[in-house]
Structure formats: structure tokens, C-alpha cells
């Protein structure tokens, strides 16, 4: 689960670097079919790509494995350092530590594909679409995608919700505890679709959804929560007490939980 909203909090997007290694190990990746669909949509020019908010490389490695040349812009230097280490042996991957909004893109350097995994909502809404168009060749593709994760088991979900209410008195706005997303980017009703449709500089809008399921251990569940910004912003003692209770609940359910992952993909091309 992520913080998926149209208006980003500039400070909140940098809390992930505090747990960059945990983020790398805990966060699930993206379906192979999604990578296939993006590259088919982008065509041959999509082999030269710009990745915005690359993080620790969950999407980077999947596209690099298909021979895509990537320039990866990541605002948090701690996340960028993990990404550089992971891609050190790969040719064709360049890591840039810095904000996409202020990145001094080389003159006349334009890409066939702009992709952003779990990160486009952090980009300044006043600038993001103009920056995307400026970075792309005419007809270049935009591919934006996010994962939502949910506890598949209702009984465990209710117990973990009760633990949150006991410890915090509230629930995250958007979390693995939702039976259905309260704030998401999984359909053609949300801000991503509306903003793309309203911008005359984009055409060929396409939306796809992928559903997968995986099993996560107690430690893996706690690591996933630790990597989310809502939990990063809690006072350390409060966070530790809550996560300890969550761990006890997962242990009581056999030390493993099933999680459903829904991945939403948005595709478009620049006009011109």
C-alpha cells in the first residue's frame, strides 16, 4: 500500500530513505505481464527510458532485464545509493540523485518512455505533466503504475484493525487493512485518469489492472509496514508497540499471512 493522492507532501516522500534496505526487501515487485504491456505500448523507442522516483529499483531491474536503457531519477540519496549498488553490474542504467522537478535534464535529451512505479503522486502536480511532455519525444509513452496490498484473511484483518485502534485511536487513510481501497489509483475515476484526460498533450489513454497473491512471514509483514510512510511518521515508541502487537497477531495465525496485490497501470502517449 502506498500514499496515493494528487497533492504530494514534499517532506513525506523522503521518509522512505530512513529504511531504504527494508524498503528494498519488503516491497513487492511488479508483474512480468505489466512490463510486457508497457514495452508493447511504447514500441521500439521505449527502449530508451526515464524513470521518475526509481527508489531502490523494484521496477528498474525488471525493465533493465529486457534491455531497456534507463536514466533513473530518485530524490532520496539513501534510496539512490541502494539503487546504484543494485545496478552496478548492469550496462545502460544511469542513476541521478535529485528531484525530478529540478533535475537539469541535458539539452535536447528526450526519451521514448517515461515510467514511474509507486512514485508519480509525489511529483509536484503543478509541474508533473509539463515535465513529462518536455522529457519525451513526440509520441513518447508514459507508464505510471502502483501496487495496492491487502490482507486476504478477514479474521486477521479485523484483529489488526483493533490493534491499531487500541494503540493509535485511528487507522491509516490507505493501508493493508482496507477490505476495499478508500483512496487508490486503480480505475478510470481517479485523479491520474482525470488529469491525463484533461491534458490535451496526451492521447491513447489506456488502463490495465493485475491481481496477484503472495504469502508473507511475520517479519516480512512487519517490514512491509515499517516501509510505509504512515508508520515512519509515528513516534518511535508508538510504532514499536504497534508493530510488536501486529507481530504477535500474525504469529498466532501461524506466522504467515496471505496478501492480495492489485497493480494499476496507466498508459498514454504525447501528442505531436
PDB file of C-alpha atoms in Angstrom:
ATOM      1  CA  UNK A   1       0.000   0.000   0.000  1.00  0.00           C
ATOM      2  CA  UNK A   2       1.170   3.495  -0.641  1.00  0.00           C
ATOM      3  CA  UNK A   3       0.188   7.094  -0.113  1.00  0.00           C
ATOM      4  CA  UNK A   4      -1.700   7.684  -3.332  1.00  0.00           C
ATOM      5  CA  UNK A   5      -3.022  11.214  -3.625  1.00  0.00           C
ATOM      6  CA  UNK A   6      -2.998  14.057  -6.100  1.00  0.00           C
ATOM      7  CA  UNK A   7      -1.415  16.605  -3.737  1.00  0.00           C
ATOM      8  CA  UNK A   8       2.005  15.424  -2.503  1.00  0.00           C
ATOM      9  CA  UNK A   9       3.609  16.201   0.831  1.00  0.00           C
ATOM     10  CA  UNK A  10       7.232  17.105  -0.063  1.00  0.00           C
ATOM     11  CA  UNK A  11       8.540  16.001   3.321  1.00  0.00           C
ATOM     12  CA  UNK A  12       6.651  12.742   3.437  1.00  0.00           C
ATOM     13  CA  UNK A  13       8.161  11.433   0.212  1.00  0.00           C
ATOM     14  CA  UNK A  14      11.625  11.379   1.801  1.00  0.00           C
ATOM     15  CA  UNK A  15      10.845   9.232   4.844  1.00  0.00           C
ATOM     16  CA  UNK A  16      11.497   6.041   2.870  1.00  0.00           C
ATOM     17  CA  UNK A  17      15.244   6.624   2.801  1.00  0.00           C
ATOM     18  CA  UNK A  18      15.322   6.073   6.577  1.00  0.00           C
ATOM     19  CA  UNK A  19      14.608   2.393   5.864  1.00  0.00           C
ATOM     20  CA  UNK A  20      15.984   2.035   2.342  1.00  0.00           C
ATOM     21  CA  UNK A  21      17.223  -1.529   2.850  1.00  0.00           C
ATOM     22  CA  UNK A  22      13.958  -2.578   4.491  1.00  0.00           C
ATOM     23  CA  UNK A  23      12.023  -0.936   1.658  1.00  0.00           C
ATOM     24  CA  UNK A  24      14.037  -2.964  -0.832  1.00  0.00           C
ATOM     25  CA  UNK A  25      13.466  -6.289   0.906  1.00  0.00           C
ATOM     26  CA  UNK A  26       9.846  -5.718   1.976  1.00  0.00           C
ATOM     27  CA  UNK A  27       8.116  -4.148  -1.005  1.00  0.00           C
ATOM     28  CA  UNK A  28       6.702  -6.495  -3.654  1.00  0.00           C
ATOM     29  CA  UNK A  29       7.705  -6.030  -7.272  1.00  0.00           C
ATOM     30  CA  UNK A  30       5.543  -5.793 -10.392  1.00  0.00           C
ATOM     31  CA  UNK A  31       4.001  -8.432 -12.669  1.00  0.00           C
ATOM     32  CA  UNK A  32       6.011  -9.557 -15.680  1.00  0.00           C
ATOM     33  CA  UNK A  33       2.889  -9.066 -17.782  1.00  0.00           C
ATOM     34  CA  UNK A  34       2.905  -5.381 -16.846  1.00  0.00           C
ATOM     35  CA  UNK A  35       6.455  -4.994 -18.178  1.00  0.00           C
ATOM     36  CA  UNK A  36       5.406  -6.752 -21.391  1.00  0.00           C
ATOM     37  CA  UNK A  37       2.389  -4.486 -21.775  1.00  0.00           C
ATOM     38  CA  UNK A  38       4.376  -1.283 -21.192  1.00  0.00           C
ATOM     39  CA  UNK A  39       7.049  -2.200 -23.734  1.00  0.00           C
ATOM     40  CA  UNK A  40       4.460  -3.262 -26.301  1.00  0.00           C
ATOM     41  CA  UNK A  41       2.618   0.025 -25.853  1.00  0.00           C
ATOM     42  CA  UNK A  42       5.800   2.126 -26.009  1.00  0.00           C
ATOM     43  CA  UNK A  43       7.215   0.391 -29.067  1.00  0.00           C
ATOM     44  CA  UNK A  44      10.892   0.416 -30.104  1.00  0.00           C
ATOM     45  CA  UNK A  45      11.502   3.970 -28.878  1.00  0.00           C
ATOM     46  CA  UNK A  46      10.527   2.822 -25.370  1.00  0.00           C
ATOM     47  CA  UNK A  47      13.896   1.082 -25.098  1.00  0.00           C
ATOM     48  CA  UNK A  48      15.301   4.472 -24.042  1.00  0.00           C
ATOM     49  CA  UNK A  49      13.501   5.325 -20.814  1.00  0.00           C
ATOM     50  CA  UNK A  50      13.400   7.848 -17.996  1.00  0.00           C
ATOM     51  CA  UNK A  51      12.300   6.504 -14.606  1.00  0.00           C
ATOM     52  CA  UNK A  52      10.938   9.027 -12.097  1.00  0.00           C
ATOM     53  CA  UNK A  53      11.183   8.153  -8.411  1.00  0.00           C
ATOM     54  CA  UNK A  54      13.102   4.942  -9.050  1.00  0.00           C
ATOM     55  CA  UNK A  55      13.514   4.132  -5.351  1.00  0.00           C
ATOM     56  CA  UNK A  56      15.629   1.038  -4.779  1.00  0.00           C
ATOM     57  CA  UNK A  57      14.931  -0.343  -8.242  1.00  0.00           C
ATOM     58  CA  UNK A  58      11.879  -2.576  -7.928  1.00  0.00           C
ATOM     59  CA  UNK A  59      10.809  -1.616 -11.445  1.00  0.00           C
ATOM     60  CA  UNK A  60      14.258  -0.649 -12.730  1.00  0.00           C
ATOM     61  CA  UNK A  61      15.650  -4.170 -12.703  1.00  0.00           C
ATOM     62  CA  UNK A  62      12.585  -5.611 -14.432  1.00  0.00           C
ATOM     63  CA  UNK A  63      12.900  -3.191 -17.351  1.00  0.00           C
ATOM     64  CA  UNK A  64      16.707  -3.360 -17.490  1.00  0.00           C
ATOM     65  CA  UNK A  65      16.429  -7.144 -17.805  1.00  0.00           C
ATOM     66  CA  UNK A  66      14.521  -6.559 -21.064  1.00  0.00           C
ATOM     67  CA  UNK A  67      17.336  -4.465 -22.499  1.00  0.00           C
ATOM     68  CA  UNK A  68      15.822  -1.064 -21.719  1.00  0.00           C
ATOM     69  CA  UNK A  69      18.320   1.780 -21.200  1.00  0.00           C
ATOM     70  CA  UNK A  70      17.251   3.703 -18.113  1.00  0.00           C
ATOM     71  CA  UNK A  71      18.027   7.087 -16.624  1.00  0.00           C
ATOM     72  CA  UNK A  72      16.705   6.828 -13.058  1.00  0.00           C
ATOM     73  CA  UNK A  73      15.933   9.989 -11.067  1.00  0.00           C
ATOM     74  CA  UNK A  74      15.493   9.422  -7.314  1.00  0.00           C
ATOM     75  CA  UNK A  75      15.057  12.297  -4.812  1.00  0.00           C
ATOM     76  CA  UNK A  76      16.345  10.496  -1.717  1.00  0.00           C
ATOM     77  CA  UNK A  77      20.139   9.952  -1.802  1.00  0.00           C
ATOM     78  CA  UNK A  78      19.843   6.936   0.514  1.00  0.00           C
ATOM     79  CA  UNK A  79      17.440   5.203  -1.853  1.00  0.00           C
ATOM     80  CA  UNK A  80      19.608   6.218  -4.813  1.00  0.00           C
ATOM     81  CA  UNK A  81      22.648   4.652  -3.127  1.00  0.00           C
ATOM     82  CA  UNK A  82      20.847   1.292  -2.843  1.00  0.00           C
ATOM     83  CA  UNK A  83      19.784   1.574  -6.486  1.00  0.00           C
ATOM     84  CA  UNK A  84      23.340   2.324  -7.614  1.00  0.00           C
ATOM     85  CA  UNK A  85      24.630  -0.723  -5.749  1.00  0.00           C
ATOM     86  CA  UNK A  86      21.979  -2.995  -7.242  1.00  0.00           C
ATOM     87  CA  UNK A  87      22.572  -1.810 -10.806  1.00  0.00           C
ATOM     88  CA  UNK A  88      26.360  -1.504 -10.637  1.00  0.00           C
ATOM     89  CA  UNK A  89      26.899  -4.587 -12.785  1.00  0.00           C
ATOM     90  CA  UNK A  90      24.331  -3.612 -15.387  1.00  0.00           C
ATOM     91  CA  UNK A  91      25.038  -1.651 -18.506  1.00  0.00           C
ATOM     92  CA  UNK A  92      22.620   1.015 -19.603  1.00  0.00           C
ATOM     93  CA  UNK A  93      21.398   2.183 -16.171  1.00  0.00           C
ATOM     94  CA  UNK A  94      22.263   5.703 -15.003  1.00  0.00           C
ATOM     95  CA  UNK A  95      21.231   6.835 -11.509  1.00  0.00           C
ATOM     96  CA  UNK A  96      20.649  10.523 -10.774  1.00  0.00           C
ATOM     97  CA  UNK A  97      20.134  11.558  -7.130  1.00  0.00           C
ATOM     98  CA  UNK A  98      17.846  14.581  -7.170  1.00  0.00           C
ATOM     99  CA  UNK A  99      14.327  15.933  -7.558  1.00  0.00           C
ATOM    100  CA  UNK A 100      12.642  15.357 -10.898  1.00  0.00           C
ATOM    101  CA  UNK A 101      11.159  18.850 -10.694  1.00  0.00           C
ATOM    102  CA  UNK A 102      14.616  20.474 -10.571  1.00  0.00           C
ATOM    103  CA  UNK A 103      16.642  17.903 -12.490  1.00  0.00           C
ATOM    104  CA  UNK A 104      18.772  19.734 -15.109  1.00  0.00           C
ATOM    105  CA  UNK A 105      17.929  17.411 -17.995  1.00  0.00           C
ATOM    106  CA  UNK A 106      20.627  17.695 -20.670  1.00  0.00           C
ATOM    107  CA  UNK A 107      19.656  19.979 -23.530  1.00  0.00           C
ATOM    108  CA  UNK A 108      17.842  18.169 -26.336  1.00  0.00           C
ATOM    109  CA  UNK A 109      17.831  14.907 -24.307  1.00  0.00           C
ATOM    110  CA  UNK A 110      14.422  13.292 -24.743  1.00  0.00           C
ATOM    111  CA  UNK A 111      13.179   9.784 -24.066  1.00  0.00           C
ATOM    112  CA  UNK A 112      10.829   7.331 -25.720  1.00  0.00           C
ATOM    113  CA  UNK A 113       9.295   6.208 -22.405  1.00  0.00           C
ATOM    114  CA  UNK A 114       8.734   7.819 -19.022  1.00  0.00           C
ATOM    115  CA  UNK A 115       7.869   5.318 -16.319  1.00  0.00           C
ATOM    116  CA  UNK A 116       7.135   5.803 -12.646  1.00  0.00           C
ATOM    117  CA  UNK A 117       6.426   2.988 -10.207  1.00  0.00           C
ATOM    118  CA  UNK A 118       4.739   3.848  -6.933  1.00  0.00           C
ATOM    119  CA  UNK A 119       6.003   7.428  -7.153  1.00  0.00           C
ATOM    120  CA  UNK A 120       4.188   9.744  -9.582  1.00  0.00           C
ATOM    121  CA  UNK A 121       1.845  11.012  -6.862  1.00  0.00           C
ATOM    122  CA  UNK A 122       4.882  12.558  -5.130  1.00  0.00           C
ATOM    123  CA  UNK A 123       5.695  14.795  -8.125  1.00  0.00           C
ATOM    124  CA  UNK A 124       4.514  18.417  -7.937  1.00  0.00           C
ATOM    125  CA  UNK A 125       1.024  18.454  -9.534  1.00  0.00           C
ATOM    126  CA  UNK A 126       1.622  21.918 -10.992  1.00  0.00           C
ATOM    127  CA  UNK A 127       4.660  20.680 -12.922  1.00  0.00           C
ATOM    128  CA  UNK A 128       4.378  16.938 -13.427  1.00  0.00           C
ATOM    129  CA  UNK A 129       2.575  16.715 -16.768  1.00  0.00           C
ATOM    130  CA  UNK A 130       4.512  19.540 -18.433  1.00  0.00           C
ATOM    131  CA  UNK A 131       7.761  17.980 -17.242  1.00  0.00           C
ATOM    132  CA  UNK A 132       6.675  14.613 -18.623  1.00  0.00           C
ATOM    133  CA  UNK A 133       5.888  16.074 -22.042  1.00  0.00           C
ATOM    134  CA  UNK A 134       9.151  18.019 -22.102  1.00  0.00           C
ATOM    135  CA  UNK A 135      11.122  14.849 -21.338  1.00  0.00           C
ATOM    136  CA  UNK A 136       9.530  12.747 -24.089  1.00  0.00           C
ATOM    137  CA  UNK A 137       9.946  12.566 -27.840  1.00  0.00           C
ATOM    138  CA  UNK A 138       6.796  13.190 -29.910  1.00  0.00           C
ATOM    139  CA  UNK A 139       4.595  10.143 -29.432  1.00  0.00           C
ATOM    140  CA  UNK A 140       6.625   9.060 -26.406  1.00  0.00           C
ATOM    141  CA  UNK A 141       4.862   6.880 -23.856  1.00  0.00           C
ATOM    142  CA  UNK A 142       4.020   7.484 -20.211  1.00  0.00           C
ATOM    143  CA  UNK A 143       3.623   4.423 -17.969  1.00  0.00           C
ATOM    144  CA  UNK A 144       2.525   5.047 -14.379  1.00  0.00           C
ATOM    145  CA  UNK A 145       1.769   2.189 -12.019  1.00  0.00           C
ATOM    146  CA  UNK A 146       1.077   1.431  -8.376  1.00  0.00           C
ATOM    147  CA  UNK A 147       0.585  -1.551  -6.111  1.00  0.00           C
ATOM    148  CA  UNK A 148      -2.183  -1.850  -3.514  1.00  0.00           C
ATOM    149  CA  UNK A 149      -1.757  -4.601  -0.899  1.00  0.00           C
ATOM    150  CA  UNK A 150      -4.446  -6.098   1.320  1.00  0.00           C
ATOM    151  CA  UNK A 151      -4.614  -8.750   3.990  1.00  0.00           C
ATOM    152  CA  UNK A 152      -6.567 -11.540   2.304  1.00  0.00           C
ATOM    153  CA  UNK A 153      -7.881 -13.034   5.561  1.00  0.00           C
ATOM    154  CA  UNK A 154     -10.829 -11.186   7.093  1.00  0.00           C
ATOM    155  CA  UNK A 155     -10.355 -12.503  10.639  1.00  0.00           C
ATOM    156  CA  UNK A 156      -6.740 -11.385  10.863  1.00  0.00           C
ATOM    157  CA  UNK A 157      -7.588  -8.041   9.279  1.00  0.00           C
ATOM    158  CA  UNK A 158     -10.181  -7.348  11.985  1.00  0.00           C
ATOM    159  CA  UNK A 159      -7.703  -8.210  14.738  1.00  0.00           C
ATOM    160  CA  UNK A 160      -5.027  -5.950  13.281  1.00  0.00           C
ATOM    161  CA  UNK A 161      -7.577  -3.128  12.900  1.00  0.00           C
ATOM    162  CA  UNK A 162      -8.454  -3.486  16.595  1.00  0.00           C
ATOM    163  CA  UNK A 163      -4.744  -3.305  17.480  1.00  0.00           C
ATOM    164  CA  UNK A 164      -4.408  -0.044  15.538  1.00  0.00           C
ATOM    165  CA  UNK A 165      -7.439   1.438  17.278  1.00  0.00           C
ATOM    166  CA  UNK A 166      -6.096   0.416  20.694  1.00  0.00           C
ATOM    167  CA  UNK A 167      -2.612   1.792  20.044  1.00  0.00           C
ATOM    168  CA  UNK A 168      -3.395   4.830  17.895  1.00  0.00           C
ATOM    169  CA  UNK A 169      -7.097   5.537  18.100  1.00  0.00           C
ATOM    170  CA  UNK A 170      -7.153   5.746  14.304  1.00  0.00           C
ATOM    171  CA  UNK A 171      -6.412   3.874  11.109  1.00  0.00           C
ATOM    172  CA  UNK A 172      -4.166   4.875   8.192  1.00  0.00           C
ATOM    173  CA  UNK A 173      -6.025   6.612   5.374  1.00  0.00           C
ATOM    174  CA  UNK A 174      -4.861   3.974   2.920  1.00  0.00           C
ATOM    175  CA  UNK A 175      -3.442   0.704   4.187  1.00  0.00           C
ATOM    176  CA  UNK A 176      -3.260  -3.092   4.051  1.00  0.00           C
ATOM    177  CA  UNK A 177      -6.211  -3.062   6.458  1.00  0.00           C
ATOM    178  CA  UNK A 178      -8.721  -1.871   3.864  1.00  0.00           C
ATOM    179  CA  UNK A 179     -11.112  -4.512   2.600  1.00  0.00           C
ATOM    180  CA  UNK A 180     -11.553  -2.146  -0.346  1.00  0.00           C
ATOM    181  CA  UNK A 181      -9.388   0.873  -1.176  1.00  0.00           C
ATOM    182  CA  UNK A 182     -10.587   4.152   0.267  1.00  0.00           C
ATOM    183  CA  UNK A 183      -8.056   6.078  -1.781  1.00  0.00           C
ATOM    184  CA  UNK A 184      -6.465   4.425  -4.755  1.00  0.00           C
ATOM    185  CA  UNK A 185      -5.441   4.797  -8.382  1.00  0.00           C
ATOM    186  CA  UNK A 186      -6.860   1.589  -9.707  1.00  0.00           C
ATOM    187  CA  UNK A 187      -9.642   2.803 -12.016  1.00  0.00           C
ATOM    188  CA  UNK A 188     -10.758   5.400 -14.520  1.00  0.00           C
ATOM    189  CA  UNK A 189     -12.400   7.529 -11.825  1.00  0.00           C
ATOM    190  CA  UNK A 190      -9.298   8.823 -10.049  1.00  0.00           C
ATOM    191  CA  UNK A 191      -7.014  11.833 -10.360  1.00  0.00           C
ATOM    192  CA  UNK A 192      -4.461  10.161 -12.669  1.00  0.00           C
ATOM    193  CA  UNK A 193      -7.057   9.399 -15.299  1.00  0.00           C
ATOM    194  CA  UNK A 194      -8.801  12.747 -14.904  1.00  0.00           C
ATOM    195  CA  UNK A 195      -5.579  14.743 -15.195  1.00  0.00           C
ATOM    196  CA  UNK A 196      -4.368  12.792 -18.233  1.00  0.00           C
ATOM    197  CA  UNK A 197      -7.727  13.126 -19.945  1.00  0.00           C
ATOM    198  CA  UNK A 198      -7.860  16.865 -19.238  1.00  0.00           C
ATOM    199  CA  UNK A 199      -4.385  17.492 -20.696  1.00  0.00           C
ATOM    200  CA  UNK A 200      -4.576  17.898 -24.480  1.00  0.00           C
ATOM    201  CA  UNK A 201      -0.918  16.940 -24.714  1.00  0.00           C
ATOM    202  CA  UNK A 202      -1.713  13.241 -24.198  1.00  0.00           C
ATOM    203  CA  UNK A 203      -3.659  10.685 -26.217  1.00  0.00           C
ATOM    204  CA  UNK A 204      -4.209   6.929 -26.387  1.00  0.00           C
ATOM    205  CA  UNK A 205      -5.125   6.651 -22.701  1.00  0.00           C
ATOM    206  CA  UNK A 206      -5.162   3.050 -21.518  1.00  0.00           C
ATOM    207  CA  UNK A 207      -5.719   1.481 -18.107  1.00  0.00           C
ATOM    208  CA  UNK A 208      -4.942  -2.081 -17.022  1.00  0.00           C
ATOM    209  CA  UNK A 209      -5.149  -3.969 -13.746  1.00  0.00           C
ATOM    210  CA  UNK A 210      -3.283  -7.045 -12.486  1.00  0.00           C
ATOM    211  CA  UNK A 211      -4.120  -9.140  -9.406  1.00  0.00           C
ATOM    212  CA  UNK A 212      -1.645 -11.455  -7.682  1.00  0.00           C
ATOM    213  CA  UNK A 213      -1.400 -13.109  -4.270  1.00  0.00           C
ATOM    214  CA  UNK A 214       1.600 -13.931  -2.108  1.00  0.00           C
ATOM    215  CA  UNK A 215       2.390 -15.229   1.372  1.00  0.00           C
ATOM    216  CA  UNK A 216       4.357 -13.120   3.831  1.00  0.00           C
ATOM    217  CA  UNK A 217       6.006 -14.122   7.104  1.00  0.00           C
ATOM    218  CA  UNK A 218       5.578 -12.288  10.407  1.00  0.00           C
ATOM    219  CA  UNK A 219       8.900 -10.489   9.910  1.00  0.00           C
ATOM    220  CA  UNK A 220       8.016  -9.724   6.298  1.00  0.00           C
ATOM    221  CA  UNK A 221       4.678  -8.233   7.335  1.00  0.00           C
ATOM    222  CA  UNK A 222       6.315  -6.012   9.957  1.00  0.00           C
ATOM    223  CA  UNK A 223       8.994  -4.946   7.454  1.00  0.00           C
ATOM    224  CA  UNK A 224       6.314  -4.003   4.933  1.00  0.00           C
ATOM    225  CA  UNK A 225       4.510  -1.821   7.464  1.00  0.00           C
ATOM    226  CA  UNK A 226       7.807  -0.293   8.572  1.00  0.00           C
ATOM    227  CA  UNK A 227       8.472   0.759   4.981  1.00  0.00           C
ATOM    228  CA  UNK A 228       5.221   2.760   4.711  1.00  0.00           C
ATOM    229  CA  UNK A 229       5.232   6.496   5.358  1.00  0.00           C
ATOM    230  CA  UNK A 230       2.287   6.429   7.790  1.00  0.00           C
ATOM    231  CA  UNK A 231       4.252   4.184  10.136  1.00  0.00           C
ATOM    232  CA  UNK A 232       7.539   6.017   9.566  1.00  0.00           C
ATOM    233  CA  UNK A 233       5.934   9.210  10.857  1.00  0.00           C
ATOM    234  CA  UNK A 234       4.691   7.685  14.113  1.00  0.00           C
ATOM    235  CA  UNK A 235       6.669   8.360  17.314  1.00  0.00           C
ATOM    236  CA  UNK A 236       9.255   5.553  17.607  1.00  0.00           C
ATOM    237  CA  UNK A 237       7.848   4.127  20.866  1.00  0.00           C
ATOM    238  CA  UNK A 238       4.307   4.136  19.488  1.00  0.00           C
ATOM    239  CA  UNK A 239       5.429   2.486  16.254  1.00  0.00           C
ATOM    240  CA  UNK A 240       7.390  -0.198  18.117  1.00  0.00           C
ATOM    241  CA  UNK A 241       4.445  -1.051  20.392  1.00  0.00           C
ATOM    242  CA  UNK A 242       2.007  -1.253  17.488  1.00  0.00           C
ATOM    243  CA  UNK A 243       4.273  -3.397  15.305  1.00  0.00           C
ATOM    244  CA  UNK A 244       5.012  -5.737  18.229  1.00  0.00           C
ATOM    245  CA  UNK A 245       1.291  -6.327  18.663  1.00  0.00           C
ATOM    246  CA  UNK A 246       0.838  -6.882  14.929  1.00  0.00           C
ATOM    247  CA  UNK A 247       3.683  -9.421  15.003  1.00  0.00           C
ATOM    248  CA  UNK A 248       2.019 -11.300  17.875  1.00  0.00           C
ATOM    249  CA  UNK A 249      -1.243 -11.451  15.955  1.00  0.00           C
ATOM    250  CA  UNK A 250       0.443 -12.789  12.813  1.00  0.00           C
ATOM    251  CA  UNK A 251       2.358 -15.362  14.889  1.00  0.00           C
ATOM    252  CA  UNK A 252      -0.953 -16.501  16.398  1.00  0.00           C
ATOM    253  CA  UNK A 253      -2.220 -17.106  12.857  1.00  0.00           C
ATOM    254  CA  UNK A 254       0.634 -19.469  12.068  1.00  0.00           C
ATOM    255  CA  UNK A 255       3.365 -16.918  11.372  1.00  0.00           C
ATOM    256  CA  UNK A 256       2.299 -16.279   7.789  1.00  0.00           C
ATOM    257  CA  UNK A 257      -0.347 -14.195   6.066  1.00  0.00           C
ATOM    258  CA  UNK A 258      -1.786 -14.142   2.581  1.00  0.00           C
ATOM    259  CA  UNK A 259      -1.778 -10.776   0.849  1.00  0.00           C
ATOM    260  CA  UNK A 260      -3.544  -9.761  -2.326  1.00  0.00           C
ATOM    261  CA  UNK A 261      -1.728  -7.288  -4.568  1.00  0.00           C
ATOM    262  CA  UNK A 262      -3.621  -5.227  -7.109  1.00  0.00           C
ATOM    263  CA  UNK A 263      -1.451  -3.331  -9.592  1.00  0.00           C
ATOM    264  CA  UNK A 264      -2.933  -0.485 -11.602  1.00  0.00           C
ATOM    265  CA  UNK A 265      -1.217   0.691 -14.803  1.00  0.00           C
ATOM    266  CA  UNK A 266      -1.914   3.903 -16.734  1.00  0.00           C
ATOM    267  CA  UNK A 267      -0.567   4.391 -20.235  1.00  0.00           C
ATOM    268  CA  UNK A 268      -0.653   7.385 -22.593  1.00  0.00           C
ATOM    269  CA  UNK A 269       1.323   8.939 -25.452  1.00  0.00           C
ATOM    270  CA  UNK A 270       2.353  12.502 -26.029  1.00  0.00           C
ATOM    271  CA  UNK A 271       0.666  14.272 -28.916  1.00  0.00           C
ATOM    272  CA  UNK A 272       2.848  15.596 -31.695  1.00  0.00           C
TER     273      UNK A 272
END
